[in-house]
PDB file of C-alpha atoms in Angstrom:
ATOM      1  CA  MET A 606      69.212  77.968 123.080  1.00 39.00           C
ATOM      2  CA  ASN A 607      66.182  76.262 124.614  1.00 43.00           C
ATOM      3  CA  ARG A 608      68.004  74.206 127.213  1.00 46.00           C
ATOM      4  CA  THR A 609      68.260  74.757 130.925  1.00 48.00           C
ATOM      5  CA  LYS A 610      71.402  74.850 133.052  1.00 47.00           C
ATOM      6  CA  VAL A 611      71.623  71.960 135.529  1.00 48.00           C
ATOM      7  CA  ASP A 612      74.365  71.951 138.182  1.00 48.00           C
ATOM      8  CA  ASP A 613      77.561  72.325 136.178  1.00 47.00           C
ATOM      9  CA  HIS A 614      76.311  71.910 132.601  1.00 52.00           C
ATOM     10  CA  VAL A 615      73.461  72.451 130.175  1.00 60.00           C
ATOM     11  CA  ALA A 616      70.733  69.798 130.427  1.00 77.00           C
ATOM     12  CA  MET A 617      70.542  67.262 127.613  1.00 86.00           C
ATOM     13  CA  ALA A 618      67.607  67.596 125.225  1.00 85.00           C
ATOM     14  CA  GLU A 619      64.667  65.271 125.817  1.00 88.00           C
ATOM     15  CA  LEU A 620      63.692  62.549 123.349  1.00 89.00           C
ATOM     16  CA  PRO A 621      61.433  64.201 120.774  1.00 86.00           C
ATOM     17  CA  THR A 622      58.010  62.767 120.017  1.00 90.00           C
ATOM     18  CA  THR A 623      58.394  63.287 116.248  1.00 89.00           C
ATOM     19  CA  GLY A 624      61.175  63.570 113.691  1.00 92.00           C
ATOM     20  CA  SER A 625      64.109  61.470 112.566  1.00 93.00           C
ATOM     21  CA  ILE A 626      65.006  59.130 115.439  1.00 96.00           C
ATOM     22  CA  PHE A 627      67.317  56.271 114.487  1.00 97.00           C
ATOM     23  CA  GLN A 628      66.898  53.047 116.480  1.00 98.00           C
ATOM     24  CA  VAL A 629      69.110  49.981 116.720  1.00 98.00           C
ATOM     25  CA  SER A 630      69.618  47.184 119.247  1.00 98.00           C
ATOM     26  CA  TRP A 631      72.027  44.353 120.008  1.00 98.00           C
ATOM     27  CA  PRO A 632      72.956  42.023 122.869  1.00 98.00           C
ATOM     28  CA  VAL A 633      75.534  43.076 125.444  1.00 98.00           C
ATOM     29  CA  ARG A 634      78.594  40.918 124.845  1.00 97.00           C
ATOM     30  CA  THR A 635      81.012  39.621 127.461  1.00 97.00           C
ATOM     31  CA  GLY A 636      83.832  41.664 125.901  1.00 96.00           C
ATOM     32  CA  ASP A 637      81.878  44.835 126.809  1.00 97.00           C
ATOM     33  CA  ILE A 638      81.638  44.272 130.566  1.00 97.00           C
ATOM     34  CA  HIS A 639      83.686  44.575 133.770  1.00 96.00           C
ATOM     35  CA  THR A 640      84.160  41.656 136.128  1.00 96.00           C
ATOM     36  CA  ASP A 641      81.048  42.934 137.966  1.00 97.00           C
ATOM     37  CA  LYS A 642      79.117  42.372 134.687  1.00 97.00           C
ATOM     38  CA  GLN A 643      78.384  46.103 134.208  1.00 97.00           C
ATOM     39  CA  LEU A 644      78.856  47.695 130.791  1.00 97.00           C
ATOM     40  CA  ARG A 645      82.288  49.379 130.543  1.00 96.00           C
ATOM     41  CA  LEU A 646      82.713  53.057 129.593  1.00 95.00           C
ATOM     42  CA  ASP A 647      84.790  52.203 126.504  1.00 95.00           C
ATOM     43  CA  ALA A 648      82.010  49.859 125.356  1.00 97.00           C
ATOM     44  CA  ILE A 649      79.476  52.687 125.722  1.00 97.00           C
ATOM     45  CA  ALA A 650      81.723  54.922 123.588  1.00 95.00           C
ATOM     46  CA  ARG A 651      82.005  52.186 120.959  1.00 96.00           C
ATOM     47  CA  TYR A 652      78.210  51.718 120.988  1.00 97.00           C
ATOM     48  CA  LEU A 653      77.845  55.448 120.241  1.00 96.00           C
ATOM     49  CA  GLN A 654      80.304  55.179 117.335  1.00 95.00           C
ATOM     50  CA  ASP A 655      78.614  52.042 115.969  1.00 96.00           C
ATOM     51  CA  ALA A 656      75.148  53.641 116.186  1.00 97.00           C
ATOM     52  CA  GLY A 657      76.486  56.728 114.387  1.00 96.00           C
ATOM     53  CA  PHE A 658      77.937  54.597 111.581  1.00 95.00           C
ATOM     54  CA  ASP A 659      74.730  52.539 111.294  1.00 97.00           C
ATOM     55  CA  ASN A 660      72.715  55.784 111.212  1.00 96.00           C
ATOM     56  CA  LEU A 661      74.813  57.093 108.288  1.00 95.00           C
ATOM     57  CA  VAL A 662      74.342  53.819 106.389  1.00 96.00           C
ATOM     58  CA  ASP A 663      70.585  53.872 107.101  1.00 95.00           C
ATOM     59  CA  ARG A 664      70.327  57.462 105.765  1.00 93.00           C
ATOM     60  CA  GLY A 665      72.403  56.638 102.661  1.00 93.00           C
ATOM     61  CA  ALA A 666      74.926  59.288 103.716  1.00 93.00           C
ATOM     62  CA  MET A 667      78.188  57.309 103.763  1.00 93.00           C
ATOM     63  CA  ASP A 668      79.310  58.727 100.392  1.00 93.00           C
ATOM     64  CA  THR A 669      78.555  62.358 101.250  1.00 93.00           C
ATOM     65  CA  HIS A 670      79.464  62.345 104.969  1.00 94.00           C
ATOM     66  CA  PRO A 671      81.996  59.539 105.583  1.00 94.00           C
ATOM     67  CA  LEU A 672      84.172  61.273 108.166  1.00 95.00           C
ATOM     68  CA  TRP A 673      83.120  62.813 111.474  1.00 95.00           C
ATOM     69  CA  MET A 674      85.201  63.947 114.440  1.00 92.00           C
ATOM     70  CA  VAL A 675      83.792  63.944 117.967  1.00 92.00           C
ATOM     71  CA  ARG A 676      84.831  67.016 119.973  1.00 87.00           C
ATOM     72  CA  ARG A 677      83.048  66.213 123.241  1.00 87.00           C
ATOM     73  CA  THR A 678      80.991  63.351 124.623  1.00 92.00           C
ATOM     74  CA  VAL A 679      78.946  63.430 127.810  1.00 92.00           C
ATOM     75  CA  ILE A 680      77.929  60.038 129.207  1.00 95.00           C
ATOM     76  CA  ASP A 681      75.511  59.909 132.117  1.00 95.00           C
ATOM     77  CA  VAL A 682      74.962  56.391 133.495  1.00 96.00           C
ATOM     78  CA  LEU A 683      71.652  56.717 135.336  1.00 96.00           C
ATOM     79  CA  GLU A 684      71.121  52.964 135.772  1.00 97.00           C
ATOM     80  CA  PRO A 685      73.951  50.598 134.826  1.00 97.00           C
ATOM     81  CA  VAL A 686      73.506  48.038 132.073  1.00 98.00           C
ATOM     82  CA  VAL A 687      74.338  44.584 133.466  1.00 97.00           C
ATOM     83  CA  TRP A 688      75.118  41.440 131.429  1.00 97.00           C
ATOM     84  CA  PRO A 689      73.300  39.401 130.225  1.00 97.00           C
ATOM     85  CA  ASP A 690      71.031  41.933 128.601  1.00 98.00           C
ATOM     86  CA  ARG A 691      70.031  43.567 125.332  1.00 98.00           C
ATOM     87  CA  VAL A 692      70.500  47.290 124.687  1.00 98.00           C
ATOM     88  CA  ARG A 693      68.267  49.496 122.567  1.00 98.00           C
ATOM     89  CA  LEU A 694      69.747  52.740 121.286  1.00 98.00           C
ATOM     90  CA  GLN A 695      67.769  55.771 120.129  1.00 98.00           C
ATOM     91  CA  ARG A 696      69.817  58.441 118.304  1.00 98.00           C
ATOM     92  CA  TRP A 697      68.673  61.921 117.293  1.00 97.00           C
ATOM     93  CA  CYS A 698      70.047  65.380 116.608  1.00 96.00           C
ATOM     94  CA  SER A 699      69.604  67.882 119.427  1.00 94.00           C
ATOM     95  CA  GLY A 700      71.554  70.812 117.973  1.00 93.00           C
ATOM     96  CA  LEU A 701      72.647  71.780 114.482  1.00 94.00           C
ATOM     97  CA  SER A 702      74.839  74.135 112.511  1.00 93.00           C
ATOM     98  CA  SER A 703      76.068  74.051 108.920  1.00 94.00           C
ATOM     99  CA  LYS A 704      79.194  71.953 109.705  1.00 94.00           C
ATOM    100  CA  TRP A 705      78.510  70.246 113.044  1.00 93.00           C
ATOM    101  CA  CYS A 706      75.779  68.891 115.241  1.00 94.00           C
ATOM    102  CA  SER A 707      75.037  67.571 118.714  1.00 94.00           C
ATOM    103  CA  MET A 708      73.772  64.016 118.687  1.00 96.00           C
ATOM    104  CA  ARG A 709      71.880  62.496 121.603  1.00 97.00           C
ATOM    105  CA  VAL A 710      71.821  58.773 122.214  1.00 98.00           C
ATOM    106  CA  ARG A 711      69.653  57.112 124.817  1.00 98.00           C
ATOM    107  CA  ILE A 712      70.702  53.566 125.709  1.00 98.00           C
ATOM    108  CA  ARG A 713      68.091  51.450 127.478  1.00 98.00           C
ATOM    109  CA  SER A 714      68.392  47.809 128.371  1.00 98.00           C
ATOM    110  CA  ASP A 715      65.609  45.268 128.685  1.00 97.00           C
ATOM    111  CA  SER A 716      66.447  44.879 132.389  1.00 97.00           C
ATOM    112  CA  GLY A 717      66.189  48.594 133.249  1.00 98.00           C
ATOM    113  CA  GLY A 718      69.615  50.035 132.396  1.00 98.00           C
ATOM    114  CA  LEU A 719      69.549  53.679 131.293  1.00 97.00           C
ATOM    115  CA  ILE A 720      72.431  55.709 129.873  1.00 98.00           C
ATOM    116  CA  GLU A 721      71.970  59.219 128.443  1.00 97.00           C
ATOM    117  CA  THR A 722      74.649  60.661 126.148  1.00 97.00           C
ATOM    118  CA  GLU A 723      75.305  63.716 124.015  1.00 95.00           C
ATOM    119  CA  ALA A 724      78.210  64.268 121.655  1.00 94.00           C
ATOM    120  CA  PHE A 725      79.382  67.224 119.561  1.00 92.00           C
ATOM    121  CA  TRP A 726      80.136  65.846 116.057  1.00 94.00           C
ATOM    122  CA  ILE A 727      82.003  67.798 113.349  1.00 94.00           C
ATOM    123  CA  ASN A 728      81.581  66.827 109.685  1.00 96.00           C
ATOM    124  CA  ILE A 729      85.060  66.560 108.128  1.00 95.00           C
ATOM    125  CA  ASP A 730      85.985  66.719 104.432  1.00 95.00           C
ATOM    126  CA  PRO A 731      88.162  63.616 103.869  1.00 94.00           C
ATOM    127  CA  LYS A 732      90.237  65.401 101.195  1.00 95.00           C
ATOM    128  CA  THR A 733      91.106  68.546 103.147  1.00 94.00           C
ATOM    129  CA  GLY A 734      90.727  67.333 106.733  1.00 94.00           C
ATOM    130  CA  MET A 735      88.760  70.508 107.488  1.00 95.00           C
ATOM    131  CA  PRO A 736      85.160  70.967 108.692  1.00 95.00           C
ATOM    132  CA  ALA A 737      82.731  70.580 105.788  1.00 96.00           C
ATOM    133  CA  THR A 738      79.173  71.733 105.179  1.00 96.00           C
ATOM    134  CA  ILE A 739      76.482  69.144 105.892  1.00 96.00           C
ATOM    135  CA  SER A 740      74.339  68.488 102.793  1.00 95.00           C
ATOM    136  CA  GLU A 741      70.820  69.933 102.600  1.00 94.00           C
ATOM    137  CA  LYS A 742      69.255  66.465 102.469  1.00 92.00           C
ATOM    138  CA  PHE A 743      71.094  65.310 105.605  1.00 93.00           C
ATOM    139  CA  THR A 744      70.479  68.646 107.343  1.00 93.00           C
ATOM    140  CA  ALA A 745      66.719  68.245 106.806  1.00 93.00           C
ATOM    141  CA  ALA A 746      66.729  64.913 108.665  1.00 93.00           C
ATOM    142  CA  LEU A 747      68.865  66.319 111.491  1.00 94.00           C
ATOM    143  CA  ALA A 748      66.765  69.494 111.796  1.00 94.00           C
ATOM    144  CA  SER A 749      63.586  67.469 112.328  1.00 95.00           C
ATOM    145  CA  THR A 750      64.597  66.878 115.987  1.00 95.00           C
ATOM    146  CA  ALA A 751      67.037  69.731 116.696  1.00 92.00           C
ATOM    147  CA  VAL A 752      66.206  71.948 119.660  1.00 86.00           C
ATOM    148  CA  ASP A 753      69.022  74.362 118.781  1.00 71.00           C
ATOM    149  CA  GLU A 754      69.441  75.216 115.080  1.00 68.00           C
ATOM    150  CA  HIS A 755      72.255  77.723 115.648  1.00 66.00           C
ATOM    151  CA  LEU A 756      74.661  75.448 117.480  1.00 70.00           C
ATOM    152  CA  HIS A 757      77.958  76.940 118.613  1.00 60.00           C
ATOM    153  CA  TRP A 758      80.817  75.193 120.353  1.00 60.00           C
ATOM    154  CA  ARG A 759      80.896  76.069 124.045  1.00 59.00           C
ATOM    155  CA  ARG A 760      82.336  74.507 127.148  1.00 58.00           C
ATOM    156  CA  TRP A 761      79.969  72.650 129.424  1.00 56.00           C
ATOM    157  CA  ILE A 762      82.208  73.088 132.440  1.00 57.00           C
ATOM    158  CA  ASP A 763      83.635  76.513 133.271  1.00 64.00           C
ATOM    159  CA  PRO A 764      87.455  76.275 133.481  1.00 63.00           C
ATOM    160  CA  ASP A 765      87.328  78.267 136.730  1.00 65.00           C
ATOM    161  CA  THR A 766      85.021  75.696 138.323  1.00 64.00           C
ATOM    162  CA  ASP A 767      86.636  73.426 140.868  1.00 61.00           C
ATOM    163  CA  ILE A 768      86.444  70.128 138.978  1.00 58.00           C
ATOM    164  CA  ARG A 769      87.177  68.203 142.191  1.00 63.00           C
ATOM    165  CA  ARG A 770      83.904  69.507 143.683  1.00 63.00           C
ATOM    166  CA  ILE A 771      81.935  68.387 140.623  1.00 58.00           C
ATOM    167  CA  LEU A 772      83.512  64.943 140.547  1.00 60.00           C
ATOM    168  CA  HIS A 773      83.116  64.524 144.299  1.00 57.00           C
ATOM    169  CA  SER A 774      79.396  65.364 144.160  1.00 56.00           C
ATOM    170  CA  ARG A 775      78.838  62.956 141.258  1.00 53.00           C
ATOM    171  CA  CYS A 776      80.816  60.195 142.972  1.00 51.00           C
ATOM    172  CA  ALA A 777      78.887  60.763 146.189  1.00 49.00           C
ATOM    173  CA  ARG A 778      75.574  60.449 144.302  1.00 50.00           C
ATOM    174  CA  ALA A 779      76.788  57.272 142.595  1.00 47.00           C
ATOM    175  CA  ILE A 780      77.972  55.732 145.873  1.00 46.00           C
ATOM    176  CA  SER A 781      74.717  56.580 147.647  1.00 43.00           C
ATOM    177  CA  THR A 782      72.777  55.052 144.737  1.00 43.00           C
ATOM    178  CA  LEU A 783      74.870  51.885 144.894  1.00 46.00           C
ATOM    179  CA  SER A 784      74.505  51.534 148.652  1.00 41.00           C
ATOM    180  CA  ILE A 785      70.704  51.826 148.423  1.00 44.00           C
ATOM    181  CA  THR A 786      70.326  48.927 145.993  1.00 41.00           C
TER     182      THR A 786
END
């Protein structure tokens, strides 16, 4: 695996300069924001799902790969997206195996919002409900940006790690960032 360990997890893969990178954009809607006008976490998760669906349609893969299950999603809000604004999503594969993949999505807004995400997606056979092999054609597109082509499921946070320490350090960083601006 060509990724480095950062704090409590493996660093997310950088945006590649070549390969299959799906791009889509839309305006932030009022139903997606808190009272402080910042994009809500559930809206970010829905954006990831919508971009994934649009990516399948764009690739012509809805018939062969209609069902995916997300096992883990990491969302790192580096700069909040604030309404009114427009978001631009870039989606690419960062890790790949025969039945699952890690998909990165970078969300940028026109006003400087930046959200980095990575999710572990499992291709599911709709008839059996079991993991299914990703087709060669779809694998070729995914492999064009994959850093890790022998992807295995692994925890990002060690179960023996004191999760309160991790959350406290992240909250402290977020609070200090908010108090600076």
